Coordinates of C-alpha atoms in Angstrom, one line a residue:
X63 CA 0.0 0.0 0.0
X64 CA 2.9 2.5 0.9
X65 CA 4.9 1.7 -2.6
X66 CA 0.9 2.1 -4.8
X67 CA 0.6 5.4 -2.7
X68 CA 3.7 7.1 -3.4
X69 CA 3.1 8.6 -6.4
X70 CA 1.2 11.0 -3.3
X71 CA 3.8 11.2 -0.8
X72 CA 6.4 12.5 -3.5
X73 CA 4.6 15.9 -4.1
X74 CA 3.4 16.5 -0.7
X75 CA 7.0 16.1 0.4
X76 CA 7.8 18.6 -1.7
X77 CA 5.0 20.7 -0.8
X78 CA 6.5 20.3 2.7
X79 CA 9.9 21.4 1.7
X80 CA 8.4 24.8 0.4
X81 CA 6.0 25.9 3.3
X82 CA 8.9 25.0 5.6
X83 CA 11.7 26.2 3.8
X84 CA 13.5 27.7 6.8
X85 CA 13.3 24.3 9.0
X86 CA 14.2 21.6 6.5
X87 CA 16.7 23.7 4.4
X88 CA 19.0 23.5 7.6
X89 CA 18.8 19.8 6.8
X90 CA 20.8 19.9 3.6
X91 CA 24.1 18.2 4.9
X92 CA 22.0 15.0 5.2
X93 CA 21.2 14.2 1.6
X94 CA 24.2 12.2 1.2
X95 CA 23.6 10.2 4.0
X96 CA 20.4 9.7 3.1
X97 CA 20.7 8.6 -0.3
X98 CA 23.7 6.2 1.2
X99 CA 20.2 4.8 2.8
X100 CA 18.6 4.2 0.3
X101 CA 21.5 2.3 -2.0
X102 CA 22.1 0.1 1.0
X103 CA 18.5 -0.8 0.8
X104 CA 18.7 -1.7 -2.9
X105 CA 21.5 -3.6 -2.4
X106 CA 19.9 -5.5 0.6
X107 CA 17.3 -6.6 -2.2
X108 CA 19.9 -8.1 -4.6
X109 CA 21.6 -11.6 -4.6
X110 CA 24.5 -13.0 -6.8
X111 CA 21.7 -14.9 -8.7
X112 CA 20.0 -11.2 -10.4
X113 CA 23.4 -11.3 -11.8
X114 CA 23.3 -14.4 -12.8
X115 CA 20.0 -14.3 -14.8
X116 CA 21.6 -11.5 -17.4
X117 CA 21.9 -13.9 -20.1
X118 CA 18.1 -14.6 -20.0
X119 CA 17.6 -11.2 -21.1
X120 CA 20.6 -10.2 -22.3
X121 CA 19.7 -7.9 -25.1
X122 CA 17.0 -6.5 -23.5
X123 CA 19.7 -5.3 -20.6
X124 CA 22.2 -3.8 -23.4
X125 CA 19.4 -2.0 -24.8
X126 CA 17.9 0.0 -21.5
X127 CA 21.6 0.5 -20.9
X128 CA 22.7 1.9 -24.1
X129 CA 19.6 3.7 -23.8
X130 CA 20.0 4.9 -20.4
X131 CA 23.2 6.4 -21.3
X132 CA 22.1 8.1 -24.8
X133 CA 18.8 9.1 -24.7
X134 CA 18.7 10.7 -21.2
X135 CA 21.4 13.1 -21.3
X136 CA 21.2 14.3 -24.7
X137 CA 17.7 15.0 -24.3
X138 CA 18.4 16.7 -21.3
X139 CA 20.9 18.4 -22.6
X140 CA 18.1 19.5 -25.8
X141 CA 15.1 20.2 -23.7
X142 CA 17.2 22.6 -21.6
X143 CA 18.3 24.4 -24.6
X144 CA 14.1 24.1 -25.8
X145 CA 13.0 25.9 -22.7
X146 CA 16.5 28.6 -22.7
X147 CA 17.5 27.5 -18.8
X148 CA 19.9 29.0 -17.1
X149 CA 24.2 27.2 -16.6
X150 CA 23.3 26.2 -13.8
X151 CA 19.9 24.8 -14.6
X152 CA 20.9 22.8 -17.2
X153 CA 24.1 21.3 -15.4
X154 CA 21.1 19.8 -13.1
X155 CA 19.4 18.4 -15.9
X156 CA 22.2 17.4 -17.3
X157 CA 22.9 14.8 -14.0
X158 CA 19.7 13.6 -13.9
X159 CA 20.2 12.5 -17.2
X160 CA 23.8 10.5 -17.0
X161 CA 23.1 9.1 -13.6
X162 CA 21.8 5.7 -13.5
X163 CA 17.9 4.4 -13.0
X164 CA 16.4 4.9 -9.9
X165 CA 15.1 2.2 -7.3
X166 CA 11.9 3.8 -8.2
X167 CA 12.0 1.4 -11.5
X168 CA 11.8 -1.4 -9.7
X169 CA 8.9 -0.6 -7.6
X170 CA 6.9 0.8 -11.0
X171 CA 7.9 -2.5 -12.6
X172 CA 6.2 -4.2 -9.5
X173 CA 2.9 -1.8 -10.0
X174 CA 3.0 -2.0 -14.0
X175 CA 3.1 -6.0 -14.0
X176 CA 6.8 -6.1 -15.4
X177 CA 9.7 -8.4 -14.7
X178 CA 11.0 -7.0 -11.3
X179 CA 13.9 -9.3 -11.2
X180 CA 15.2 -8.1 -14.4
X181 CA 14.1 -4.6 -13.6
X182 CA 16.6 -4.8 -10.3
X183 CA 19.7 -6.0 -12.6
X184 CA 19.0 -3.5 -15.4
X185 CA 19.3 -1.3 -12.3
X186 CA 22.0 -2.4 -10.6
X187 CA 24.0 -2.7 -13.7
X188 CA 23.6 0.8 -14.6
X189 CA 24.5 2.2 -11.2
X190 CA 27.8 0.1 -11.3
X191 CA 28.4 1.7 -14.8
X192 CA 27.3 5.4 -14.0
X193 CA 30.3 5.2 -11.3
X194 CA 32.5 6.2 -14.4
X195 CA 29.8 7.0 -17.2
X196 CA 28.4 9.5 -15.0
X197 CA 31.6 12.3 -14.0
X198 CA 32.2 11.4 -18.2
X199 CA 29.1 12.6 -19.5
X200 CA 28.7 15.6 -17.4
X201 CA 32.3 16.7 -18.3
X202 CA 31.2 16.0 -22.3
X203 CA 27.8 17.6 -22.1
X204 CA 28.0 20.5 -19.3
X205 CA 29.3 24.0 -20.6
X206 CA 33.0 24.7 -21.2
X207 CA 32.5 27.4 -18.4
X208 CA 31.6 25.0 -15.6
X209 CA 34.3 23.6 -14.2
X210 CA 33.2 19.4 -13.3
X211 CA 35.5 17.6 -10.9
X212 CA 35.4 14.4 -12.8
X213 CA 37.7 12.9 -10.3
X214 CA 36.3 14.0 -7.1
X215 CA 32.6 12.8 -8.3
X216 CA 34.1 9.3 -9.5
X217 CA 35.6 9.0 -5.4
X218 CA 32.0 10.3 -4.6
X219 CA 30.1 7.7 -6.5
X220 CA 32.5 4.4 -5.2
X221 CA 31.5 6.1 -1.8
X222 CA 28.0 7.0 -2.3
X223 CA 27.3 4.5 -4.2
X224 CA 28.7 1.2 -5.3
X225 CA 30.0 0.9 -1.1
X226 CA 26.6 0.9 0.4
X227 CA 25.5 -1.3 -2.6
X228 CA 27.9 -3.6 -2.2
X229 CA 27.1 -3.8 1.7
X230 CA 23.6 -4.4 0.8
X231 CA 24.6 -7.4 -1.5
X232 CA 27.0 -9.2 1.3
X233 CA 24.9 -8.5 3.7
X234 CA 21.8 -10.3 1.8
X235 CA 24.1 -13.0 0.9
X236 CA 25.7 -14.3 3.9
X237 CA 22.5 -13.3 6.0
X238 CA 19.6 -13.5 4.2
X239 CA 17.5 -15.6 7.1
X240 CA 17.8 -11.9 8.7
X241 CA 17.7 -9.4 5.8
X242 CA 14.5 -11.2 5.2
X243 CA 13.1 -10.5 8.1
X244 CA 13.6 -6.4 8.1
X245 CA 12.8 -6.3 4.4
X246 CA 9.8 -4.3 4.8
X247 CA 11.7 -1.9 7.2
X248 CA 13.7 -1.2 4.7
X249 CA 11.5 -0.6 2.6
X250 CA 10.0 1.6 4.3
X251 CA 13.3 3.3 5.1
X252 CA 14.4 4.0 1.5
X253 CA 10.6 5.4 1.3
X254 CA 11.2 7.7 3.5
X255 CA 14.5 8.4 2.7
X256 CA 13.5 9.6 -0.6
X257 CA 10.6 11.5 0.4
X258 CA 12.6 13.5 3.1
X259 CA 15.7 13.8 -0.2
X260 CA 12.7 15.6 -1.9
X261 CA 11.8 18.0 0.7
X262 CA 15.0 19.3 1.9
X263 CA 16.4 20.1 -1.6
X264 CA 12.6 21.9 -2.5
X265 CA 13.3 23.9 0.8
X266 CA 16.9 24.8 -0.1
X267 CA 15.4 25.9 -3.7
X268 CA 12.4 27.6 -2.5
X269 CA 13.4 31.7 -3.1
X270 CA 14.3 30.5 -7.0
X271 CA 11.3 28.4 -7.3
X272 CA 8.5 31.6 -8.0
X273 CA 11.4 32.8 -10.8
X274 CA 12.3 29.4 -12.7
X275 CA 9.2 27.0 -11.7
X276 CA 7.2 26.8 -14.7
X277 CA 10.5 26.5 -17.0
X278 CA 12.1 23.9 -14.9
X279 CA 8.5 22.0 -13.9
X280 CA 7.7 21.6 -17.7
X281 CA 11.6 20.5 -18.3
X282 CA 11.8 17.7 -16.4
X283 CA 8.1 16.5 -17.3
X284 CA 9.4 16.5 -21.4
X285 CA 12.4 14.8 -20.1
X286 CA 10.8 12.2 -17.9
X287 CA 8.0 11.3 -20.4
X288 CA 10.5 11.3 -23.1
X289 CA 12.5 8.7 -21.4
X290 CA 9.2 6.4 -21.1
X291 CA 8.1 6.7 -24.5
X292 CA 11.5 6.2 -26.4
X293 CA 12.1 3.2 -24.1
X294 CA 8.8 1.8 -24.7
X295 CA 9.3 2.6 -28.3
X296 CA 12.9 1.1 -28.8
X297 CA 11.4 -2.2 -27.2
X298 CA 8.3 -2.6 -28.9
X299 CA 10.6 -2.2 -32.1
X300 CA 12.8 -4.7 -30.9
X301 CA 9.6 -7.4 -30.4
X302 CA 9.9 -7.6 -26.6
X303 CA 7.5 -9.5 -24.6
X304 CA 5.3 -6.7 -23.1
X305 CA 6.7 -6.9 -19.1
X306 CA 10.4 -6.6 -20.8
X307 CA 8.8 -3.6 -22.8
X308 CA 7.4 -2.3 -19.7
X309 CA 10.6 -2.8 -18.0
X310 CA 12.8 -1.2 -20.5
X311 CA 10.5 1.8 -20.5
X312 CA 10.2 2.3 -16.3
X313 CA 14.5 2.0 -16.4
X314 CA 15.2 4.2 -18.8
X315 CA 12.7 6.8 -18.0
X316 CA 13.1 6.5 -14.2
X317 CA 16.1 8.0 -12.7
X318 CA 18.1 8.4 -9.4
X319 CA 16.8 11.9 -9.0
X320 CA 18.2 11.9 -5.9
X321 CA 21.6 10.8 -6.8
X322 CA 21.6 13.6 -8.8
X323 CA 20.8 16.1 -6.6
X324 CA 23.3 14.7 -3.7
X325 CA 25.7 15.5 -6.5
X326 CA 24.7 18.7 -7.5
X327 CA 24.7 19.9 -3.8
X328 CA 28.4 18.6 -3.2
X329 CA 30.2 19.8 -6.2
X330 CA 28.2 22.2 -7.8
X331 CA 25.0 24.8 -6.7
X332 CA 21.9 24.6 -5.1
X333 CA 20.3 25.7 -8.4
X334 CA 22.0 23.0 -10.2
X335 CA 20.0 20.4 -7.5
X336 CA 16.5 21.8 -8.6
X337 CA 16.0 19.5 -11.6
X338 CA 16.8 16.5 -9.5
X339 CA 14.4 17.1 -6.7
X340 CA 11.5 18.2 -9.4
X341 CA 12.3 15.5 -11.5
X342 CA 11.5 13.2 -8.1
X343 CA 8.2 14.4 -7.7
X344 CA 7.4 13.9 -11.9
X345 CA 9.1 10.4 -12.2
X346 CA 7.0 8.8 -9.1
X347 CA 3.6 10.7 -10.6
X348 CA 4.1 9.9 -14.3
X349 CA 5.6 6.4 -13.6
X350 CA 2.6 6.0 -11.2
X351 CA 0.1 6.6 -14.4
X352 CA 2.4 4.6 -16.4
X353 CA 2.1 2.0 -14.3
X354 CA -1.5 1.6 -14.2
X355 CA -2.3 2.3 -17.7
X356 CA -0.2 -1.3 -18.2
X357 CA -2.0 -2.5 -15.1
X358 CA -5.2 -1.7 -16.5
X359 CA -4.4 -3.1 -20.3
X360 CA -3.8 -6.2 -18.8
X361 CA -7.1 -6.4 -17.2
X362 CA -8.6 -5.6 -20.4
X363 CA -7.0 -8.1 -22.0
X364 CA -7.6 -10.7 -19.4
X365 CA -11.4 -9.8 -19.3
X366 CA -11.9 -10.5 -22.9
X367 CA -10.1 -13.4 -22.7
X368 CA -12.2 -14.7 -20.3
X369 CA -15.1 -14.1 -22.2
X370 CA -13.7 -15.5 -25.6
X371 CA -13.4 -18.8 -23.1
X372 CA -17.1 -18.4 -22.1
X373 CA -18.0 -18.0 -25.8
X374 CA -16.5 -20.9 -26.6
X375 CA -17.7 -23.0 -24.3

C-alpha cells in the first residue's frame, strides 16, 4: 500500500519542503547520507543470482543501458536548450540524465506488472556503470565554463554508491535468514528516505522556485515522459514481450533523482539540484500513471479473454 501510494507522498514532500523552507533547508548536509540509505537498501534486495539471470535477457539489458546512457542526457541536454534554462539549470538536468535508473524502477515494474527481477539487474547494472559513465558525461555535455570535478565525483560515487550497494549485496548474501526478516523496514526506510531527499532540496530551492518554476516543472516533465516513450518505443521495435517492454521503458525513463541532486549539492549549486528534486516528484507521478495504464491493459485483456473462453464453451 505504501509503494501504490507514493506517487502521493512524493509531491506532498515537496509541498512540505516549500511551506517549511526555513526548518528543513537547515537539513541539507543529510542528503548524502540519506541517499547512502537508500542504496544500502537496494543492495539488501539483490543476490549474486539477479546477476546471474543476465543472459536470460541479455539484449534487453544492453538495450535500456545503451539507452540509459544516450537518450537521457542528450535529451536533457536538448530540452534545456528548448525551454533557454539557465548554466546552472541545465548542469542539473544534465545529471539527472547521465546518472543511472532509480530504485523507483523497480517498484513501477512491480505496480505496472513487469519483470521486477530483471528490472533490479537492469538497475544495478547501470549504477555500477554510471560510477565512471556519470563524472564522463557531465564533463562531455555541461558547458566549457563550468568547471566538473570528474575525479572528485568518481571517489564520490565508489563512496555514495557502489560501497553501500555492495554492503547491501553481502549483507543479503551471507544473512539472508535476517535481511528477510527487516525487508519491509527497509522498505519503508528508502521510502522515506526519498521523500525526506525531496523535501530538503525543494526547501533549499524555494526563493528561486516563484522565478524558474514553470520552465524547470515543464523540463523535467518532457524529459521524464521522453524517457518512457523512447524506451517503450525502442522495445516494442525490438519485439519484446510486453513486461520486458514495460521494464525497459520504467529503467530508462526513471532515474536516481536523488543521486543527482546529492551530486549537485556537493560539487556544484543549489540551483543546479533543482532539476533533480522536481524531476523526483514527476518520475514517481508519471511512472505512477504509467504503471496503471499497463495495469489496466492487462485487465482488459484478461477480461476478454475470459469471455472468448465463455463464448467458446
Amino acid at each position: 500500500m505504501v509503494l501504490k501510494l507514493f506517487p502521493i507522498w512524493a509531491p506532498l514532500a515537496a509541498l512540505l519542503g516549500y511551506l517549511n523552507a526555513d526548518l528543513l533547508a537547515q537539513g541539507g548536509g543529510a542528503i548524502v547520507p540519506l541517499l547512502m540509505v537508500i542504496m544500502l537498501c537496494m543492495g539488501l534486495t539483490l543476490t549474486a543470482r539477479n546477476f546471474l539471470d543476465v543472459g536470460k535477457y541479455r539484449a534487453a539489458i544492453v538495450v535500456a543501458i545503451i539507452l540509459q546512457f544516450t537518450i537521457m542526457p542528450i535529451s536533457a541536454l536538448i530540452i534545456s536548450r528548448l525551454f533557454n534554462l539557465s548554466e546552472q539549470l541545465t548542469l542539473g538536468m544534465i545529471l539527472v540524465g547521465t546518472v543511472a535508473g532509480g530504485t523507483s524502477s523497480n517498484i513501477m515494474t512491480y505496480i505496472a506488472n513487469g519483470k521486477v527481477a530483471l528490472s533490479v539487474t537492469m538497475t544495478a547494472i547501470s549504477t555500477l556503470i554510471s560510477v565512471v559513465l556519470t563524472p564522463f558525461l557531465v564533463s562531455l555535455l555541461a558547458s566549457s565554463e563550468v568547471r566538473v570535478p570528474s575525479g572528485e565525483m568518481l571517489i564520490g560515487l565508489l563512496q555514495i554508491v557502489l560501497l553501500p550497494v555492495g554492503i547491501g549485496l553481502l549483507l543479503n548474501t551471507f544473512f539472508a535468514t535476517y535481511v528477510a526478516k527487516v525487508q519491509g523496514a527497509m522498505v519503508m526506510l528508502a521510502v522515506l528516505s526519498i521523500l525526506a531527499i525531496i523535501a530538503i532540496v525543494v526547501a533549499l530551492n524555494a526563493g528561486d522556485l516563484a522565478s524558474v518554476g514553470t520552465e524547470v516543472v515543464l523540463a523535467t516533465l518532457m524529459h521524464n515522459c521522453t524517457g518512457l516513450a523512447l524506451g517503450y518505443l525502442a522495445a516494442q521495435l525490438l519485439r519484446f514481450e510486453p513486461s520486458v517492454r514495460r521494464t525497459v521503458a520504467l529503467e530508462v525513463g526513471l532515474q536516481n533523482s536523488g543521486l543527482a541532486t546529492a551530486l549537485a549539492l556537493k560539487y556544484f549549486t543549489p540551483a543546479a539540484a533543482l532539476p533533480g528534486a522536481i524531476f523526483s516528484v514527476w518520475l514517481n507521478i508519471v511512472g505512477a500513471l504509467f504503471a496503471s495504464i499497463c495495469r489496466l491493459e492487462d485487465a482488459i485483456k484478461e477480461r476478454r479473454e475470459m469471455l472468448n473462453q465463455r463464448g467458446d464453451q
